């Protein structure tokens, strides 16, 4: 951790008046708040200054690096008085990588920040007078990710693999990320060793040339099964058997080695077609007592212990008694609905992605779950189909993508008139907006609880439940 040192700043952060701060100017700044992206916030005569890697309670010497009309950005030059929340960062590339924006503060302080983020969104965006319940900490804070996607590039004359720096396609070379299990780093280095030995080229985005684009790894948290998937700009690798032998010699938990073909000029990582080099096309894992098969394309929460906690909160809020019809919109491969099937009379899952629906049907059959069915439709189509069948859901679960629910989805939910709506969200801002829309349609937000699924990053999940105000 940077030590407090005598100040070198002339400015005090006060008395600017009409004079705007200037680029490269040094100022003394007290950090008084935290922005949702993990940047600390100070103020210069009312103007917000966003400072990466700062903490509430810091007094800093800050160099202004960018000035906008309403706010500016700064970089820490010296820590004049450290926040009591500061700890020594334990990752040498966290500042450059940009993933772990909270690695410089204690986990307790991080949880306070995330609690505040959710509460602020409920009040500022949703205009809801609803107190967020205390945040649920993640059961694990390091090594929790069950999936990693490492871009591989040639930089500065050598092979690099790791993570893209924020807002760039520069690869930060990192093989031992604190968020990944240690075996991922070992497997990544095995792939790089194979590339060196057999002179296998890395992908060059500017030219659209080169072979290996990404090393994609999955690991079942409960099963321990590992998938190694190489995303390539081609259809074959040289000496594929040598690669397989090397990987298996490094790790006995590998059950699937795939070659995924992506020859398009795109930022999408995974291509549509994969070829099995060893083992099976998928791995299996158990979540909330349900076994799932995971292909390279399957969606699966990256923090399995955290997901079980998250779905437990959803179950608590759904308050199922065994007699209800549960509608799981945005059901994906059925993870939430299948985890709740034993608590209700029937589960109906709806998803617009056909492959995900096929996965959900197979997952239900694999686990002998007889009271769940799934079909491919959007929310409006699902509402019309259920109305024709005379089916009315008692509880609807929404687990939308980060952008939240489209207005027509919320209209369809309100038209189906369930007793309760449970919303699981990876973005509390869009959750607050959608809860406000449902409130206007006759649903009262009753509870909201944040759940930390992504320790050391700026992301936080939340679960809310709304109840219908008018009864039949």
mmCIF file with all atom_site columns, N, CA and C in Angstrom, residues 63-115:
data_model
loop_
_atom_site.group_PDB
_atom_site.id
_atom_site.type_symbol
_atom_site.label_atom_id
_atom_site.label_alt_id
_atom_site.label_comp_id
_atom_site.label_asym_id
_atom_site.label_entity_id
_atom_site.label_seq_id
_atom_site.pdbx_PDB_ins_code
_atom_site.Cartn_x
_atom_site.Cartn_y
_atom_site.Cartn_z
_atom_site.occupancy
_atom_site.B_iso_or_equiv
_atom_site.pdbx_formal_charge
_atom_site.auth_seq_id
_atom_site.auth_comp_id
_atom_site.auth_asym_id
_atom_site.auth_atom_id
_atom_site.pdbx_PDB_model_num
ATOM 1   N N  . UNK A 1 63  ? -3.544  14.170 -9.528  1.00 0.00 ? 63  UNK A N  1
ATOM 2   C CA . UNK A 1 63  ? -3.284  14.887 -10.766 1.00 0.00 ? 63  UNK A CA 1
ATOM 3   C C  . UNK A 1 63  ? -4.530  14.791 -11.654 1.00 0.00 ? 63  UNK A C  1
ATOM 4   N N  . UNK A 1 64  ? -5.050  15.930 -12.073 1.00 0.00 ? 64  UNK A N  1
ATOM 5   C CA . UNK A 1 64  ? -6.207  15.950 -12.964 1.00 0.00 ? 64  UNK A CA 1
ATOM 6   C C  . UNK A 1 64  ? -5.766  15.489 -14.354 1.00 0.00 ? 64  UNK A C  1
ATOM 7   N N  . UNK A 1 65  ? -6.418  14.439 -14.870 1.00 0.00 ? 65  UNK A N  1
ATOM 8   C CA . UNK A 1 65  ? -6.001  13.885 -16.169 1.00 0.00 ? 65  UNK A CA 1
ATOM 9   C C  . UNK A 1 65  ? -7.030  14.123 -17.266 1.00 0.00 ? 65  UNK A C  1
ATOM 10  N N  . UNK A 1 66  ? -8.267  14.445 -16.905 1.00 0.00 ? 66  UNK A N  1
ATOM 11  C CA . UNK A 1 66  ? -9.282  14.718 -17.906 1.00 0.00 ? 66  UNK A CA 1
ATOM 12  C C  . UNK A 1 66  ? -10.333 15.632 -17.292 1.00 0.00 ? 66  UNK A C  1
ATOM 13  N N  . UNK A 1 67  ? -10.732 16.660 -18.034 1.00 0.00 ? 67  UNK A N  1
ATOM 14  C CA . UNK A 1 67  ? -11.703 17.629 -17.534 1.00 0.00 ? 67  UNK A CA 1
ATOM 15  C C  . UNK A 1 67  ? -12.883 17.687 -18.487 1.00 0.00 ? 67  UNK A C  1
ATOM 16  N N  . UNK A 1 68  ? -14.077 17.404 -17.969 1.00 0.00 ? 68  UNK A N  1
ATOM 17  C CA . UNK A 1 68  ? -15.316 17.580 -18.716 1.00 0.00 ? 68  UNK A CA 1
ATOM 18  C C  . UNK A 1 68  ? -16.076 18.777 -18.150 1.00 0.00 ? 68  UNK A C  1
ATOM 19  N N  . UNK A 1 69  ? -17.188 19.097 -18.759 1.00 0.00 ? 69  UNK A N  1
ATOM 20  C CA . UNK A 1 69  ? -17.921 20.286 -18.321 1.00 0.00 ? 69  UNK A CA 1
ATOM 21  C C  . UNK A 1 69  ? -18.487 20.137 -16.913 1.00 0.00 ? 69  UNK A C  1
ATOM 22  N N  . UNK A 1 70  ? -18.923 18.915 -16.552 1.00 0.00 ? 70  UNK A N  1
ATOM 23  C CA . UNK A 1 70  ? -19.586 18.719 -15.267 1.00 0.00 ? 70  UNK A CA 1
ATOM 24  C C  . UNK A 1 70  ? -18.777 17.895 -14.268 1.00 0.00 ? 70  UNK A C  1
ATOM 25  N N  . UNK A 1 71  ? -17.690 17.260 -14.724 1.00 0.00 ? 71  UNK A N  1
ATOM 26  C CA . UNK A 1 71  ? -16.903 16.422 -13.833 1.00 0.00 ? 71  UNK A CA 1
ATOM 27  C C  . UNK A 1 71  ? -15.520 16.239 -14.430 1.00 0.00 ? 71  UNK A C  1
ATOM 28  N N  . UNK A 1 72  ? -14.636 15.667 -13.643 1.00 0.00 ? 72  UNK A N  1
ATOM 29  C CA . UNK A 1 72  ? -13.294 15.402 -14.158 1.00 0.00 ? 72  UNK A CA 1
ATOM 30  C C  . UNK A 1 72  ? -12.746 14.128 -13.533 1.00 0.00 ? 72  UNK A C  1
ATOM 31  N N  . UNK A 1 73  ? -11.600 13.684 -14.056 1.00 0.00 ? 73  UNK A N  1
ATOM 32  C CA . UNK A 1 73  ? -10.968 12.447 -13.615 1.00 0.00 ? 73  UNK A CA 1
ATOM 33  C C  . UNK A 1 73  ? -9.553  12.749 -13.134 1.00 0.00 ? 73  UNK A C  1
ATOM 34  N N  . UNK A 1 74  ? -9.149  12.028 -12.111 1.00 0.00 ? 74  UNK A N  1
ATOM 35  C CA . UNK A 1 74  ? -7.822  12.241 -11.558 1.00 0.00 ? 74  UNK A CA 1
ATOM 36  C C  . UNK A 1 74  ? -7.078  10.940 -11.340 1.00 0.00 ? 74  UNK A C  1
ATOM 37  N N  . UNK A 1 75  ? -5.778  11.062 -11.126 1.00 0.00 ? 75  UNK A N  1
ATOM 38  C CA . UNK A 1 75  ? -4.906  9.923  -10.853 1.00 0.00 ? 75  UNK A CA 1
ATOM 39  C C  . UNK A 1 75  ? -4.149  10.199 -9.568  1.00 0.00 ? 75  UNK A C  1
ATOM 40  N N  . UNK A 1 76  ? -4.069  9.189  -8.719  1.00 0.00 ? 76  UNK A N  1
ATOM 41  C CA . UNK A 1 76  ? -3.374  9.360  -7.448  1.00 0.00 ? 76  UNK A CA 1
ATOM 42  C C  . UNK A 1 76  ? -1.883  9.583  -7.694  1.00 0.00 ? 76  UNK A C  1
ATOM 43  N N  . UNK A 1 77  ? -1.358  10.683 -7.146  1.00 0.00 ? 77  UNK A N  1
ATOM 44  C CA . UNK A 1 77  ? 0.082   10.925 -7.140  1.00 0.00 ? 77  UNK A CA 1
ATOM 45  C C  . UNK A 1 77  ? 0.693   10.505 -5.799  1.00 0.00 ? 77  UNK A C  1
ATOM 46  N N  . UNK A 1 78  ? 0.017   10.862 -4.720  1.00 0.00 ? 78  UNK A N  1
ATOM 47  C CA . UNK A 1 78  ? 0.463   10.471 -3.379  1.00 0.00 ? 78  UNK A CA 1
ATOM 48  C C  . UNK A 1 78  ? -0.741  10.325 -2.464  1.00 0.00 ? 78  UNK A C  1
ATOM 49  N N  . UNK A 1 79  ? -0.638  9.401  -1.523  1.00 0.00 ? 79  UNK A N  1
ATOM 50  C CA . UNK A 1 79  ? -1.640  9.255  -0.473  1.00 0.00 ? 79  UNK A CA 1
ATOM 51  C C  . UNK A 1 79  ? -1.165  10.060 0.728   1.00 0.00 ? 79  UNK A C  1
ATOM 52  N N  . UNK A 1 80  ? -1.864  11.138 1.023   1.00 0.00 ? 80  UNK A N  1
ATOM 53  C CA . UNK A 1 80  ? -1.474  12.003 2.132   1.00 0.00 ? 80  UNK A CA 1
ATOM 54  C C  . UNK A 1 80  ? -1.971  11.443 3.465   1.00 0.00 ? 80  UNK A C  1
ATOM 55  N N  . UNK A 1 81  ? -3.182  10.895 3.438   1.00 0.00 ? 81  UNK A N  1
ATOM 56  C CA . UNK A 1 81  ? -3.730  10.229 4.636   1.00 0.00 ? 81  UNK A CA 1
ATOM 57  C C  . UNK A 1 81  ? -4.587  9.069  4.156   1.00 0.00 ? 81  UNK A C  1
ATOM 58  N N  . UNK A 1 82  ? -4.185  7.827  4.437   1.00 0.00 ? 82  UNK A N  1
ATOM 59  C CA . UNK A 1 82  ? -4.941  6.687  3.901   1.00 0.00 ? 82  UNK A CA 1
ATOM 60  C C  . UNK A 1 82  ? -6.257  6.467  4.637   1.00 0.00 ? 82  UNK A C  1
ATOM 61  N N  . UNK A 1 83  ? -7.228  5.955  3.915   1.00 0.00 ? 83  UNK A N  1
ATOM 62  C CA . UNK A 1 83  ? -8.495  5.536  4.505   1.00 0.00 ? 83  UNK A CA 1
ATOM 63  C C  . UNK A 1 83  ? -8.255  4.341  5.423   1.00 0.00 ? 83  UNK A C  1
ATOM 64  N N  . UNK A 1 84  ? -9.016  4.218  6.511   1.00 0.00 ? 84  UNK A N  1
ATOM 65  C CA . UNK A 1 84  ? -8.915  3.011  7.342   1.00 0.00 ? 84  UNK A CA 1
ATOM 66  C C  . UNK A 1 84  ? -9.372  1.747  6.622   1.00 0.00 ? 84  UNK A C  1
ATOM 67  N N  . UNK A 1 85  ? -10.045 1.908  5.487   1.00 0.00 ? 85  UNK A N  1
ATOM 68  C CA . UNK A 1 85  ? -10.496 0.750  4.720   1.00 0.00 ? 85  UNK A CA 1
ATOM 69  C C  . UNK A 1 85  ? -9.409  0.175  3.839   1.00 0.00 ? 85  UNK A C  1
ATOM 70  N N  . UNK A 1 86  ? -8.298  0.874  3.661   1.00 0.00 ? 86  UNK A N  1
ATOM 71  C CA . UNK A 1 86  ? -7.256  0.434  2.722   1.00 0.00 ? 86  UNK A CA 1
ATOM 72  C C  . UNK A 1 86  ? -6.540  -0.818 3.210   1.00 0.00 ? 86  UNK A C  1
ATOM 73  N N  . UNK A 1 87  ? -6.241  -1.698 2.231   1.00 0.00 ? 87  UNK A N  1
ATOM 74  C CA . UNK A 1 87  ? -5.387  -2.853 2.492   1.00 0.00 ? 87  UNK A CA 1
ATOM 75  C C  . UNK A 1 87  ? -4.354  -2.919 1.367   1.00 0.00 ? 87  UNK A C  1
ATOM 76  N N  . UNK A 1 88  ? -3.357  -3.771 1.545   1.00 0.00 ? 88  UNK A N  1
ATOM 77  C CA . UNK A 1 88  ? -2.340  -3.937 0.507   1.00 0.00 ? 88  UNK A CA 1
ATOM 78  C C  . UNK A 1 88  ? -2.908  -4.781 -0.633  1.00 0.00 ? 88  UNK A C  1
ATOM 79  N N  . UNK A 1 89  ? -2.967  -4.257 -1.872  1.00 0.00 ? 89  UNK A N  1
ATOM 80  C CA . UNK A 1 89  ? -3.445  -5.087 -2.989  1.00 0.00 ? 89  UNK A CA 1
ATOM 81  C C  . UNK A 1 89  ? -2.560  -6.316 -3.166  1.00 0.00 ? 89  UNK A C  1
ATOM 82  N N  . UNK A 1 90  ? -3.183  -7.469 -3.361  1.00 0.00 ? 90  UNK A N  1
ATOM 83  C CA . UNK A 1 90  ? -2.422  -8.718 -3.469  1.00 0.00 ? 90  UNK A CA 1
ATOM 84  C C  . UNK A 1 90  ? -2.356  -9.230 -4.901  1.00 0.00 ? 90  UNK A C  1
ATOM 85  N N  . UNK A 1 91  ? -2.583  -8.336 -5.871  1.00 0.00 ? 91  UNK A N  1
ATOM 86  C CA . UNK A 1 91  ? -2.452  -8.704 -7.285  1.00 0.00 ? 91  UNK A CA 1
ATOM 87  C C  . UNK A 1 91  ? -1.626  -7.630 -7.975  1.00 0.00 ? 91  UNK A C  1
ATOM 88  N N  . UNK A 1 92  ? -0.537  -7.998 -8.632  1.00 0.00 ? 92  UNK A N  1
ATOM 89  C CA . UNK A 1 92  ? 0.346   -6.998 -9.232  1.00 0.00 ? 92  UNK A CA 1
ATOM 90  C C  . UNK A 1 92  ? -0.246  -6.296 -10.445 1.00 0.00 ? 92  UNK A C  1
ATOM 91  N N  . UNK A 1 93  ? -1.303  -6.862 -11.054 1.00 0.00 ? 93  UNK A N  1
ATOM 92  C CA . UNK A 1 93  ? -1.846  -6.241 -12.262 1.00 0.00 ? 93  UNK A CA 1
ATOM 93  C C  . UNK A 1 93  ? -3.263  -5.713 -12.078 1.00 0.00 ? 93  UNK A C  1
ATOM 94  N N  . UNK A 1 94  ? -3.770  -5.681 -10.857 1.00 0.00 ? 94  UNK A N  1
ATOM 95  C CA . UNK A 1 94  ? -5.165  -5.305 -10.661 1.00 0.00 ? 94  UNK A CA 1
ATOM 96  C C  . UNK A 1 94  ? -5.453  -3.884 -11.137 1.00 0.00 ? 94  UNK A C  1
ATOM 97  N N  . UNK A 1 95  ? -4.512  -2.964 -10.961 1.00 0.00 ? 95  UNK A N  1
ATOM 98  C CA . UNK A 1 95  ? -4.731  -1.594 -11.414 1.00 0.00 ? 95  UNK A CA 1
ATOM 99  C C  . UNK A 1 95  ? -4.809  -1.530 -12.937 1.00 0.00 ? 95  UNK A C  1
ATOM 100 N N  . UNK A 1 96  ? -4.003  -2.316 -13.633 1.00 0.00 ? 96  UNK A N  1
ATOM 101 C CA . UNK A 1 96  ? -3.969  -2.268 -15.093 1.00 0.00 ? 96  UNK A CA 1
ATOM 102 C C  . UNK A 1 96  ? -5.089  -3.092 -15.714 1.00 0.00 ? 96  UNK A C  1
ATOM 103 N N  . UNK A 1 97  ? -5.411  -4.209 -15.092 1.00 0.00 ? 97  UNK A N  1
ATOM 104 C CA . UNK A 1 97  ? -6.445  -5.097 -15.618 1.00 0.00 ? 97  UNK A CA 1
ATOM 105 C C  . UNK A 1 97  ? -7.828  -4.446 -15.512 1.00 0.00 ? 97  UNK A C  1
ATOM 106 N N  . UNK A 1 98  ? -8.118  -3.824 -14.382 1.00 0.00 ? 98  UNK A N  1
ATOM 107 C CA . UNK A 1 98  ? -9.389  -3.141 -14.203 1.00 0.00 ? 98  UNK A CA 1
ATOM 108 C C  . UNK A 1 98  ? -10.531 -4.024 -13.754 1.00 0.00 ? 98  UNK A C  1
ATOM 109 N N  . UNK A 1 99  ? -10.282 -5.337 -13.560 1.00 0.00 ? 99  UNK A N  1
ATOM 110 C CA . UNK A 1 99  ? -11.356 -6.215 -13.129 1.00 0.00 ? 99  UNK A CA 1
ATOM 111 C C  . UNK A 1 99  ? -11.658 -6.077 -11.646 1.00 0.00 ? 99  UNK A C  1
ATOM 112 N N  . UNK A 1 100 ? -10.617 -6.165 -10.811 1.00 0.00 ? 100 UNK A N  1
ATOM 113 C CA . UNK A 1 100 ? -10.785 -6.118 -9.357  1.00 0.00 ? 100 UNK A CA 1
ATOM 114 C C  . UNK A 1 100 ? -10.653 -4.682 -8.865  1.00 0.00 ? 100 UNK A C  1
ATOM 115 N N  . UNK A 1 101 ? -11.701 -3.899 -9.020  1.00 0.00 ? 101 UNK A N  1
ATOM 116 C CA . UNK A 1 101 ? -11.625 -2.480 -8.646  1.00 0.00 ? 101 UNK A CA 1
ATOM 117 C C  . UNK A 1 101 ? -11.607 -2.278 -7.130  1.00 0.00 ? 101 UNK A C  1
ATOM 118 N N  . UNK A 1 102 ? -11.928 -3.327 -6.358  1.00 0.00 ? 102 UNK A N  1
ATOM 119 C CA . UNK A 1 102 ? -11.967 -3.196 -4.893  1.00 0.00 ? 102 UNK A CA 1
ATOM 120 C C  . UNK A 1 102 ? -10.863 -3.982 -4.198  1.00 0.00 ? 102 UNK A C  1
ATOM 121 N N  . UNK A 1 103 ? -9.826  -4.367 -4.907  1.00 0.00 ? 103 UNK A N  1
ATOM 122 C CA . UNK A 1 103 ? -8.787  -5.182 -4.275  1.00 0.00 ? 103 UNK A CA 1
ATOM 123 C C  . UNK A 1 103 ? -7.923  -4.370 -3.307  1.00 0.00 ? 103 UNK A C  1
ATOM 124 N N  . UNK A 1 104 ? -8.058  -3.052 -3.302  1.00 0.00 ? 104 UNK A N  1
ATOM 125 C CA . UNK A 1 104 ? -7.259  -2.197 -2.418  1.00 0.00 ? 104 UNK A CA 1
ATOM 126 C C  . UNK A 1 104 ? -7.991  -1.837 -1.129  1.00 0.00 ? 104 UNK A C  1
ATOM 127 N N  . UNK A 1 105 ? -9.228  -2.346 -0.938  1.00 0.00 ? 105 UNK A N  1
ATOM 128 C CA . UNK A 1 105 ? -9.957  -2.096 0.306   1.00 0.00 ? 105 UNK A CA 1
ATOM 129 C C  . UNK A 1 105 ? -10.410 -3.412 0.909   1.00 0.00 ? 105 UNK A C  1
ATOM 130 N N  . UNK A 1 106 ? -10.775 -3.390 2.174   1.00 0.00 ? 106 UNK A N  1
ATOM 131 C CA . UNK A 1 106 ? -11.211 -4.617 2.844   1.00 0.00 ? 106 UNK A CA 1
ATOM 132 C C  . UNK A 1 106 ? -12.523 -5.107 2.243   1.00 0.00 ? 106 UNK A C  1
ATOM 133 N N  . UNK A 1 107 ? -12.779 -6.405 2.417   1.00 0.00 ? 107 UNK A N  1
ATOM 134 C CA . UNK A 1 107 ? -14.023 -6.950 1.879   1.00 0.00 ? 107 UNK A CA 1
ATOM 135 C C  . UNK A 1 107 ? -15.232 -6.346 2.590   1.00 0.00 ? 107 UNK A C  1
ATOM 136 N N  . UNK A 1 108 ? -15.094 -6.063 3.872   1.00 0.00 ? 108 UNK A N  1
ATOM 137 C CA . UNK A 1 108 ? -16.195 -5.425 4.615   1.00 0.00 ? 108 UNK A CA 1
ATOM 138 C C  . UNK A 1 108 ? -16.539 -4.066 4.009   1.00 0.00 ? 108 UNK A C  1
ATOM 139 N N  . UNK A 1 109 ? -15.507 -3.295 3.651   1.00 0.00 ? 109 UNK A N  1
ATOM 140 C CA . UNK A 1 109 ? -15.744 -1.993 3.034   1.00 0.00 ? 109 UNK A CA 1
ATOM 141 C C  . UNK A 1 109 ? -16.385 -2.150 1.655   1.00 0.00 ? 109 UNK A C  1
ATOM 142 N N  . UNK A 1 110 ? -15.953 -3.149 0.910   1.00 0.00 ? 110 UNK A N  1
ATOM 143 C CA . UNK A 1 110 ? -16.544 -3.421 -0.404  1.00 0.00 ? 110 UNK A CA 1
ATOM 144 C C  . UNK A 1 110 ? -18.034 -3.727 -0.270  1.00 0.00 ? 110 UNK A C  1
ATOM 145 N N  . UNK A 1 111 ? -18.402 -4.534 0.717   1.00 0.00 ? 111 UNK A N  1
ATOM 146 C CA . UNK A 1 111 ? -19.813 -4.865 0.915   1.00 0.00 ? 111 UNK A CA 1
ATOM 147 C C  . UNK A 1 111 ? -20.621 -3.622 1.271   1.00 0.00 ? 111 UNK A C  1
ATOM 148 N N  . UNK A 1 112 ? -20.053 -2.722 2.055   1.00 0.00 ? 112 UNK A N  1
ATOM 149 C CA . UNK A 1 112 ? -20.763 -1.477 2.378   1.00 0.00 ? 112 UNK A CA 1
ATOM 150 C C  . UNK A 1 112 ? -21.008 -0.662 1.111   1.00 0.00 ? 112 UNK A C  1
ATOM 151 N N  . UNK A 1 113 ? -20.009 -0.618 0.235   1.00 0.00 ? 113 UNK A N  1
ATOM 152 C CA . UNK A 1 113 ? -20.168 0.104  -1.033  1.00 0.00 ? 113 UNK A CA 1
ATOM 153 C C  . UNK A 1 113 ? -21.301 -0.496 -1.862  1.00 0.00 ? 113 UNK A C  1
ATOM 154 N N  . UNK A 1 114 ? -21.312 -1.809 -1.980  1.00 0.00 ? 114 UNK A N  1
ATOM 155 C CA . UNK A 1 114 ? -22.313 -2.462 -2.824  1.00 0.00 ? 114 UNK A CA 1
ATOM 156 C C  . UNK A 1 114 ? -23.713 -2.336 -2.231  1.00 0.00 ? 114 UNK A C  1
ATOM 157 N N  . UNK A 1 115 ? -23.799 -2.400 -0.918  1.00 0.00 ? 115 UNK A N  1
ATOM 158 C CA . UNK A 1 115 ? -25.090 -2.154 -0.256  1.00 0.00 ? 115 UNK A CA 1
ATOM 159 C C  . UNK A 1 115 ? -25.594 -0.763 -0.625  1.00 0.00 ? 115 UNK A C  1
#
